[in-house]
Amino acid sequence: MQAKQSLSTTHTFDKSILREYDIRGTVGHTLGETDCYFVGRAFGTLLRRRGGKTAVVGFDGRESSIAFAANVIRGLTDCGIHVENIGLGPTPMTYFAMKTHGKDAAVMVTGSHSPLAYNGIKMAWHDGPFYGDMVQHIGRLAAAGDFETGQGQVTQADVRDAYVDRLAQDYTGSRDLSVAWDNGNGAAGEILRRLVKKLPGKHVLLFDEIDGTFPNHHPDPTVAKNLVDLQKAVRDHGCDVGIGFDGDADRVGAVDENGGIIWADILMAVYAAEVLKTHPGATIIADVKCSRVLFDEVARLGGQPLMWNTGHSLIKAKAKETKSPLAGELAGHICFADKYYGFDDGPYCAVRLLNILSHAGKPLSQLVAHLPKMHNTPEVRFHVDAARKFQIAGEIKDRLRKDNQTDVNVNDIDGVRVTTPDGWWLMRPSNTEDVLTIRAEGFTIEGLDRLKQQLVAQLQASGISSPF
Ligand SMILES: [Zn+2]
């Protein structure tokens, strides 16, 4: 146990841990228990100053998470914030407790899908995401020792049954399904065991033991190699569908009855068809990395497709502003405001998919069979000089503007996404690392080659050699 911090204490964080959407660092090096206390203290201060008094705290299954959460809680209560500690579980359960218990904020200690050496802290206001300069503000308050002071109380709450009941509530299917689940030893394990008891059909659970050392595979269902076990389980057990979560289950991945991967943008096309039945003409938001197939499908279904910045906090903020019933990103954060609270919840997305499948009476592969088969590059990421990171998109835009080709459309909402008759390509600077991401998608292989050539030519014109 650490000594109580004196009120005049200041604290300087390693600047790498204050990121765009959350706090994340290497345990015991850039992020330790003292840092967690001051994150709680600074966040509690911000909460008090916006009129808040209460917060929910939860944590994932990583080995450092209990101690980190205890320090966050101490920081919050030293500000006078009353804390409800809901214990071990997935990130969306913490958001759920905040929403249903009328708390002013949520704090989740989780390293999500980061490598083993990492842990982190996600924060949310009851009325919207906490991100961007708000995270930097934590650093400024701590450096100045500018904290509120008080004596908050801590209560324990077990919200697991209430959460699982709410998840299962939106399953109204009549056809029994056979489902394989891959929890990847993440924080949703106990929730998953309880959830499948409430759902009809047959359920095969992989790696439902919560184990923060992730002994089986890394908990990130957006990477194909992490889906191999799930694909095998679907085939071996003749399942209708396979569903995977990331380490804190705010992201979802799926495979169809043949073991084929359904990436999150195509999964969103399935959800969009369902949501637009009850919200005709609604705005459906997806990030710039998503396939053109999704945007075209939303338009075909009568919805308003809106391409937005990558980053789950940015997507959530835009969804709230536009009252979008469905918003998400290729990384697997998918937010339902239709019937639900609008936060990214992997288990809830799973229930919605099972519900669609049960009512559809046809397999998942058939639900997406009408969508054009595009030819994609994977998402390619490569290091770039920090000073150059944000300049390159501007240079590419300028050159394309000078070219002034009538059949080329340039979207600069987040990096540069260039649409041509062949398809599209994307060049995007990461907000969290000195990394550029590129991706291309063509209607044909030849078209994809042309798109890649254009992209490589643009990168070379900015002094970067081909990463393909
Ligand atoms: Zn996550």
Coordinates of C-alpha atoms and ligand atoms in Angstrom, one line a residue:
M1 CA 0.0 0.0 0.0
Q2 CA 1.3 3.4 -0.8
A3 CA 1.5 6.3 1.6
K4 CA -1.3 8.8 1.2
Q5 CA -0.3 11.6 -1.1
S6 CA -0.1 15.1 0.3
L7 CA -2.4 17.7 -1.2
S8 CA 0.4 19.8 -2.6
T9 CA 2.0 16.9 -4.5
T10 CA 2.5 17.3 -8.2
H11 CA 3.1 14.4 -10.6
T12 CA 4.6 14.2 -14.1
F13 CA 3.5 11.3 -16.3
D14 CA 5.7 9.8 -18.9
K15 CA 4.3 11.7 -21.9
S16 CA 3.9 8.6 -24.0
I17 CA 1.1 7.3 -21.8
L18 CA -1.4 10.2 -22.4
R19 CA -2.8 9.1 -25.7
E20 CA -5.6 10.2 -28.0
Y21 CA -8.4 7.9 -26.7
D22 CA -7.0 6.6 -23.4
I23 CA -4.0 6.1 -21.1
R24 CA -1.7 3.2 -21.9
G25 CA 1.8 2.3 -20.9
T26 CA 4.2 -0.5 -19.9
V27 CA 3.5 -1.8 -16.4
G28 CA 6.1 -0.7 -13.9
H29 CA 7.9 1.4 -16.4
T30 CA 5.8 4.1 -18.0
L31 CA 2.7 3.3 -16.1
G32 CA 2.8 2.3 -12.4
E33 CA 0.5 2.4 -9.3
T34 CA 1.5 6.0 -8.5
D35 CA 0.5 7.1 -12.0
C36 CA -2.8 5.4 -11.6
Y37 CA -3.5 7.3 -8.3
F38 CA -2.8 10.6 -10.1
V39 CA -4.9 9.6 -13.1
G40 CA -7.8 9.0 -10.6
R41 CA -7.0 12.2 -8.8
A42 CA -6.9 14.4 -12.0
F43 CA -9.9 12.7 -13.6
G44 CA -11.8 13.1 -10.3
T45 CA -10.9 16.8 -10.3
L46 CA -12.2 17.2 -13.9
L47 CA -15.4 15.3 -12.9
R48 CA -16.0 17.5 -9.8
R49 CA -15.5 20.7 -11.9
R50 CA -18.1 19.6 -14.4
G51 CA -20.5 19.0 -11.5
G52 CA -20.1 15.3 -11.1
K53 CA -19.9 13.4 -7.9
T54 CA -20.0 9.7 -8.7
A55 CA -18.0 7.2 -10.8
V56 CA -18.1 3.5 -11.6
V57 CA -14.7 1.7 -11.7
G58 CA -14.1 -1.7 -13.3
F59 CA -11.0 -3.7 -14.3
D60 CA -9.8 -6.4 -16.7
G61 CA -8.0 -9.6 -16.0
R62 CA -4.4 -8.4 -16.4
E63 CA -2.2 -9.2 -13.5
S64 CA -1.6 -5.5 -12.6
S65 CA -5.2 -4.4 -13.0
I66 CA -6.5 -5.0 -9.4
A67 CA -3.7 -2.9 -7.9
F68 CA -4.1 -0.3 -10.6
A69 CA -7.8 0.0 -10.0
A70 CA -7.3 0.3 -6.2
N71 CA -5.0 3.3 -6.9
V72 CA -7.4 4.9 -9.3
I73 CA -10.2 4.5 -6.8
R74 CA -8.0 6.2 -4.1
G75 CA -7.3 9.1 -6.4
L76 CA -11.0 9.5 -7.1
T77 CA -12.1 9.3 -3.5
D78 CA -9.4 11.8 -2.4
C79 CA -11.3 14.2 -4.7
G80 CA -14.5 13.5 -3.0
I81 CA -15.9 11.3 -5.7
H82 CA -18.1 8.4 -4.6
V83 CA -17.0 5.2 -6.3
E84 CA -18.9 2.1 -7.2
N85 CA -16.4 -0.7 -7.7
I86 CA -17.9 -3.3 -10.0
G87 CA -14.8 -5.5 -10.1
L88 CA -13.5 -7.7 -12.8
G89 CA -15.3 -7.7 -16.1
P90 CA -15.4 -6.3 -19.7
T91 CA -15.2 -2.6 -20.5
P92 CA -18.8 -2.4 -21.7
M93 CA -20.1 -3.7 -18.4
T94 CA -18.5 -0.7 -16.7
Y95 CA -20.2 1.6 -19.2
F96 CA -23.5 -0.3 -18.6
A97 CA -23.2 0.2 -14.8
M98 CA -22.6 3.9 -15.3
K99 CA -25.7 4.2 -17.6
T100 CA -28.1 2.1 -15.5
H101 CA -27.0 3.3 -12.1
G102 CA -27.0 6.9 -13.0
K103 CA -23.3 7.5 -12.3
D104 CA -21.5 10.6 -13.7
A105 CA -18.5 8.8 -15.1
A106 CA -16.8 5.5 -15.8
V107 CA -13.2 4.4 -15.4
M108 CA -11.9 1.1 -16.7
V109 CA -8.5 -0.2 -16.0
T110 CA -7.6 -2.3 -19.1
G111 CA -4.9 -2.9 -21.5
S112 CA -7.5 -4.0 -24.1
H113 CA -5.7 -5.9 -26.8
S114 CA -2.3 -4.4 -26.2
P115 CA 0.7 -6.7 -25.7
L116 CA 1.3 -8.4 -22.3
A117 CA 3.7 -5.8 -20.9
Y118 CA 1.0 -3.1 -21.2
N119 CA -1.9 -1.9 -19.2
G120 CA -4.1 1.2 -19.4
I121 CA -7.1 3.3 -18.3
K122 CA -10.2 4.2 -20.3
M123 CA -12.5 6.9 -19.1
A124 CA -15.9 8.1 -20.1
W125 CA -18.4 10.8 -19.1
H126 CA -22.0 9.7 -18.6
D127 CA -22.9 11.9 -21.6
G128 CA -20.1 11.2 -24.0
P129 CA -16.5 10.0 -24.6
F130 CA -13.4 11.2 -22.8
Y131 CA -10.6 11.7 -25.3
G132 CA -8.2 14.1 -27.1
D133 CA -7.3 17.2 -25.1
M134 CA -9.3 15.9 -22.1
V135 CA -6.6 13.2 -21.7
Q136 CA -3.9 15.8 -22.0
H137 CA -5.7 17.9 -19.4
I138 CA -5.1 15.0 -16.9
G139 CA -1.3 15.5 -17.4
R140 CA -1.6 19.3 -17.0
L141 CA -3.6 19.1 -13.7
A142 CA -1.1 16.5 -12.3
A143 CA 1.9 18.6 -13.3
A144 CA 0.4 21.6 -11.5
G145 CA -0.9 19.6 -8.5
D146 CA -4.2 21.3 -9.2
F147 CA -6.6 18.9 -7.5
E148 CA -10.0 18.9 -5.9
T149 CA -10.0 17.5 -2.3
G150 CA -12.7 15.5 -0.5
Q151 CA -13.6 12.2 1.0
G152 CA -15.5 9.9 -1.3
Q153 CA -17.0 6.6 -0.3
V154 CA -16.4 3.3 -2.0
T155 CA -19.2 0.7 -2.5
Q156 CA -19.0 -2.7 -4.1
A157 CA -21.6 -3.7 -6.7
D158 CA -22.1 -6.9 -8.6
V159 CA -23.8 -5.9 -11.9
R160 CA -23.1 -9.2 -13.8
D161 CA -26.6 -10.6 -13.7
A162 CA -28.2 -7.3 -14.6
Y163 CA -25.8 -6.8 -17.5
V164 CA -26.3 -10.3 -18.8
D165 CA -30.1 -10.0 -18.5
R166 CA -29.9 -6.8 -20.5
L167 CA -27.8 -8.4 -23.2
A168 CA -30.1 -11.3 -23.6
Q169 CA -33.2 -9.1 -23.6
D170 CA -32.7 -8.3 -27.3
Y171 CA -32.5 -11.9 -28.4
T172 CA -36.0 -12.7 -29.7
G173 CA -35.1 -15.5 -32.1
S174 CA -37.0 -18.7 -32.4
R175 CA -34.5 -20.8 -34.4
D176 CA -31.9 -22.5 -32.2
L177 CA -28.4 -21.7 -33.3
S178 CA -25.1 -23.4 -32.8
V179 CA -22.5 -20.9 -31.8
A180 CA -18.7 -21.0 -31.2
W181 CA -17.3 -18.2 -28.9
D182 CA -13.6 -17.3 -28.5
N183 CA -13.1 -15.1 -25.5
G184 CA -9.3 -15.2 -25.9
N185 CA -8.9 -15.5 -22.1
G186 CA -10.2 -11.9 -22.0
A187 CA -12.2 -10.1 -19.3
A188 CA -15.6 -11.2 -20.6
G189 CA -15.2 -14.9 -19.7
E190 CA -17.6 -15.0 -16.7
I191 CA -20.1 -12.8 -18.6
L192 CA -19.9 -15.2 -21.6
R193 CA -20.6 -18.3 -19.4
R194 CA -23.7 -16.6 -17.9
L195 CA -24.9 -15.2 -21.2
V196 CA -24.9 -18.6 -23.1
K197 CA -27.0 -20.1 -20.3
K198 CA -29.7 -17.5 -21.2
L199 CA -29.6 -18.1 -24.9
P200 CA -31.2 -21.1 -26.6
G201 CA -29.1 -23.4 -28.9
K202 CA -25.7 -25.0 -28.6
H203 CA -22.7 -23.1 -27.5
V204 CA -19.0 -24.0 -27.7
L205 CA -16.8 -21.8 -25.5
L206 CA -13.1 -21.3 -26.2
F207 CA -10.7 -19.8 -23.7
D208 CA -13.5 -18.5 -21.4
E209 CA -11.1 -18.7 -18.4
I210 CA -10.0 -15.1 -17.7
D211 CA -6.2 -15.1 -17.8
G212 CA -4.3 -11.9 -18.2
T213 CA -1.2 -13.8 -19.6
F214 CA -3.3 -14.8 -22.7
P215 CA -1.8 -18.3 -22.9
N216 CA -3.7 -19.3 -26.1
H217 CA -3.6 -16.5 -28.6
H218 CA -3.6 -12.7 -28.4
P219 CA -7.0 -11.3 -27.7
D220 CA -7.5 -9.3 -30.9
P221 CA -10.2 -10.7 -33.3
T222 CA -9.3 -8.2 -36.0
V223 CA -6.1 -10.1 -36.8
A224 CA -6.7 -13.2 -38.9
K225 CA -4.2 -15.4 -37.1
N226 CA -6.1 -14.9 -33.8
L227 CA -9.3 -16.3 -35.5
V228 CA -7.8 -19.7 -36.4
D229 CA -9.0 -21.5 -33.3
L230 CA -12.5 -20.0 -33.8
Q231 CA -12.6 -21.0 -37.4
K232 CA -11.6 -24.5 -36.5
A233 CA -14.3 -24.7 -33.8
V234 CA -17.0 -23.6 -36.2
R235 CA -16.0 -26.2 -38.7
D236 CA -15.4 -29.0 -36.2
H237 CA -18.8 -28.5 -34.4
G238 CA -20.8 -27.5 -37.5
C239 CA -21.7 -24.1 -35.9
D240 CA -23.8 -21.4 -37.6
V241 CA -21.4 -18.7 -36.5
G242 CA -18.3 -17.9 -34.5
I243 CA -17.8 -14.8 -32.4
G244 CA -14.6 -13.4 -30.9
F245 CA -13.9 -10.6 -28.5
D246 CA -10.8 -8.5 -27.7
G247 CA -9.2 -8.5 -24.3
D248 CA -11.8 -6.2 -22.7
A249 CA -14.7 -7.1 -25.1
D250 CA -15.5 -3.7 -26.5
R251 CA -14.6 -5.1 -29.9
V252 CA -16.1 -8.0 -31.8
G253 CA -15.1 -10.3 -34.6
A254 CA -17.1 -12.9 -36.5
V255 CA -16.7 -15.9 -38.8
D256 CA -19.5 -17.4 -40.9
E257 CA -20.7 -21.0 -40.9
N258 CA -17.9 -22.0 -43.3
G259 CA -15.2 -20.5 -41.1
G260 CA -14.9 -17.5 -43.4
I261 CA -13.9 -14.2 -41.7
I262 CA -16.6 -11.5 -41.7
W263 CA -14.6 -8.3 -41.1
A264 CA -16.2 -5.6 -39.0
D265 CA -17.2 -3.4 -42.0
I266 CA -19.1 -6.3 -43.6
L267 CA -20.6 -7.2 -40.3
M268 CA -21.8 -3.6 -40.0
A269 CA -23.5 -4.0 -43.4
V270 CA -25.5 -6.9 -41.8
Y271 CA -26.4 -4.7 -38.8
A272 CA -27.3 -1.8 -41.0
A273 CA -29.9 -3.8 -42.9
E274 CA -31.5 -4.6 -39.6
V275 CA -31.3 -1.2 -38.0
L276 CA -32.5 0.7 -41.1
K277 CA -35.8 -1.3 -41.0
T278 CA -36.8 0.5 -37.8
H279 CA -34.8 3.7 -38.5
P280 CA -35.4 4.4 -42.2
G281 CA -33.1 7.0 -43.7
A282 CA -30.9 7.1 -40.5
T283 CA -27.3 8.1 -40.6
I284 CA -24.9 5.1 -40.3
I285 CA -21.3 6.0 -39.4
A286 CA -18.2 4.1 -40.3
D287 CA -14.5 5.1 -40.2
V288 CA -12.3 5.8 -43.2
K289 CA -10.7 2.4 -43.1
C290 CA -14.0 0.6 -43.9
S291 CA -14.8 -0.9 -47.3
R292 CA -16.7 1.0 -49.9
V293 CA -19.1 -2.0 -49.8
L294 CA -20.5 -0.8 -46.5
F295 CA -21.1 2.8 -47.5
D296 CA -22.7 1.7 -50.8
E297 CA -24.9 -0.9 -49.0
V298 CA -26.1 1.7 -46.4
A299 CA -27.1 4.0 -49.3
R300 CA -28.8 1.2 -51.2
L301 CA -30.8 0.4 -48.1
G302 CA -32.0 4.0 -47.9
G303 CA -29.7 5.1 -45.1
Q304 CA -27.3 8.0 -45.0
P305 CA -23.7 6.7 -44.9
L306 CA -21.3 8.9 -43.1
M307 CA -17.5 8.3 -43.4
W308 CA -15.8 9.6 -40.2
N309 CA -12.4 9.6 -38.5
T310 CA -10.8 6.4 -37.2
G311 CA -10.9 6.3 -33.4
H312 CA -13.7 4.8 -31.3
S313 CA -14.1 8.0 -29.2
L314 CA -14.4 10.1 -32.3
I315 CA -17.0 7.7 -33.8
K316 CA -19.0 7.8 -30.6
A317 CA -18.9 11.6 -30.4
K318 CA -20.1 11.9 -34.0
A319 CA -22.8 9.2 -33.5
K320 CA -24.2 11.2 -30.5
E321 CA -24.2 14.4 -32.5
T322 CA -26.0 12.9 -35.5
K323 CA -28.2 10.6 -33.4
S324 CA -26.9 7.7 -35.4
P325 CA -28.4 4.4 -34.4
L326 CA -25.3 2.4 -35.6
A327 CA -21.7 3.5 -35.8
G328 CA -18.5 1.6 -35.9
E329 CA -15.0 1.1 -37.3
L330 CA -13.0 -1.6 -39.0
A331 CA -11.1 -2.2 -35.7
G332 CA -14.3 -3.9 -34.4
H333 CA -15.7 -1.1 -32.1
I334 CA -19.4 -1.2 -33.1
C335 CA -21.9 1.0 -31.2
F336 CA -25.7 0.4 -31.2
A337 CA -27.8 3.4 -30.1
D338 CA -30.8 1.4 -31.6
K339 CA -32.4 -0.2 -28.5
Y340 CA -29.1 0.2 -26.6
Y341 CA -26.9 2.9 -25.1
G342 CA -24.6 3.8 -28.0
F343 CA -21.4 2.5 -26.5
D344 CA -19.1 -0.2 -28.1
D345 CA -20.1 -3.6 -26.5
G346 CA -18.8 -6.8 -28.0
P347 CA -21.2 -9.2 -26.2
Y348 CA -24.2 -6.9 -27.2
C349 CA -23.1 -7.0 -30.8
A350 CA -22.9 -10.8 -30.6
V351 CA -26.5 -11.0 -29.3
R352 CA -27.7 -8.7 -32.1
L353 CA -25.9 -10.9 -34.7
L354 CA -27.5 -14.1 -33.3
N355 CA -30.9 -12.4 -33.3
I356 CA -30.5 -11.5 -37.0
L357 CA -29.3 -15.0 -37.9
S358 CA -32.1 -16.7 -36.0
H359 CA -34.8 -14.6 -37.7
A360 CA -33.2 -14.7 -41.1
G361 CA -33.5 -18.4 -41.6
K362 CA -30.4 -18.4 -43.8
P363 CA -26.7 -18.7 -43.0
L364 CA -24.4 -15.7 -42.4
S365 CA -22.5 -16.3 -45.6
Q366 CA -25.8 -15.9 -47.5
L367 CA -26.7 -12.7 -45.7
V368 CA -23.6 -11.1 -47.2
A369 CA -23.5 -13.0 -50.5
H370 CA -25.1 -10.1 -52.5
L371 CA -22.4 -7.7 -51.5
P372 CA -19.7 -7.1 -54.2
K373 CA -16.5 -9.1 -53.6
M374 CA -13.7 -6.6 -53.4
H375 CA -10.0 -7.2 -53.6
N376 CA -8.2 -5.7 -50.6
T377 CA -4.8 -5.1 -49.3
P378 CA -4.6 -5.6 -45.6
E379 CA -4.1 -2.6 -43.5
V380 CA -0.3 -1.9 -43.9
R381 CA 1.3 0.2 -41.2
F382 CA 4.8 1.6 -41.3
H383 CA 7.0 4.0 -39.2
V384 CA 7.4 7.6 -40.3
D385 CA 9.2 10.6 -38.9
A386 CA 7.0 12.3 -36.3
A387 CA 7.7 15.7 -37.9
R388 CA 6.5 14.4 -41.3
K389 CA 3.6 12.4 -40.1
F390 CA 0.8 14.9 -40.6
Q391 CA 2.5 16.8 -43.5
I392 CA 2.3 14.0 -46.0
A393 CA -1.5 13.9 -46.3
G394 CA -1.5 17.6 -47.1
E395 CA 1.2 17.1 -49.8
I396 CA -0.8 14.3 -51.4
K397 CA -4.0 16.4 -51.4
D398 CA -2.2 19.4 -53.0
R399 CA -0.8 17.2 -55.8
L400 CA -4.2 15.6 -56.5
R401 CA -5.8 19.0 -56.5
K402 CA -3.4 20.2 -59.1
D403 CA -4.0 17.0 -61.2
N404 CA -7.7 17.9 -61.1
Q405 CA -8.9 14.6 -62.5
T406 CA -12.7 14.6 -62.7
D407 CA -13.2 10.9 -61.9
V408 CA -11.0 11.1 -58.7
N409 CA -12.7 12.0 -55.4
V410 CA -10.6 13.0 -52.4
N411 CA -12.0 12.8 -48.9
D412 CA -9.7 14.4 -46.3
I413 CA -11.7 13.9 -43.2
D414 CA -8.9 11.7 -41.7
G415 CA -5.7 11.4 -43.8
V416 CA -6.5 11.1 -47.5
R417 CA -9.0 8.6 -49.0
V418 CA -9.0 8.7 -52.7
T419 CA -11.9 7.1 -54.7
T420 CA -11.4 6.3 -58.4
P421 CA -13.4 4.2 -60.8
D422 CA -11.1 1.3 -59.8
G423 CA -12.0 1.5 -56.0
W424 CA -10.2 3.5 -53.4
W425 CA -7.0 3.9 -51.4
L426 CA -6.3 5.4 -48.0
M427 CA -3.2 7.0 -46.5
R428 CA -3.8 7.9 -42.8
P429 CA -1.5 9.2 -40.1
S430 CA -2.1 7.4 -36.7
N431 CA -3.1 9.6 -33.8
T432 CA -1.4 7.4 -31.3
E433 CA 1.9 6.3 -32.9
D434 CA 4.4 7.6 -35.5
V435 CA 2.9 5.4 -38.0
L436 CA 1.2 5.8 -41.4
T437 CA -1.5 3.3 -42.3
I438 CA -2.3 2.5 -46.0
R439 CA -4.9 0.4 -47.5
A440 CA -6.5 -0.1 -50.9
E441 CA -9.5 -1.9 -52.2
G442 CA -10.4 -2.5 -55.9
F443 CA -13.3 -4.0 -57.8
T444 CA -10.8 -6.1 -59.8
I445 CA -7.2 -7.4 -59.2
E446 CA -6.0 -5.2 -62.0
G447 CA -7.8 -2.2 -60.6
L448 CA -6.3 -2.9 -57.2
D449 CA -2.8 -2.9 -58.8
R450 CA -3.5 0.5 -60.4
L451 CA -4.6 1.9 -57.0
K452 CA -1.5 0.5 -55.3
Q453 CA 0.7 2.1 -58.0
Q454 CA -1.0 5.5 -57.5
L455 CA -0.6 5.2 -53.8
V456 CA 3.1 4.2 -54.0
A457 CA 3.7 7.1 -56.5
Q458 CA 2.2 9.6 -54.1
L459 CA 4.3 8.2 -51.2
Q460 CA 7.4 8.4 -53.3
A461 CA 6.7 11.9 -54.3
S462 CA 6.7 12.7 -50.6
G463 CA 10.0 10.9 -50.1
I464 CA 8.8 7.6 -48.8
S465 CA 9.7 4.2 -50.4
S466 CA 7.0 1.6 -51.2
P467 CA 5.9 -0.3 -48.1
F468 CA 4.2 -3.0 -50.2
Ligands
ZN1 ZN -10.8 -3.3 -26.3

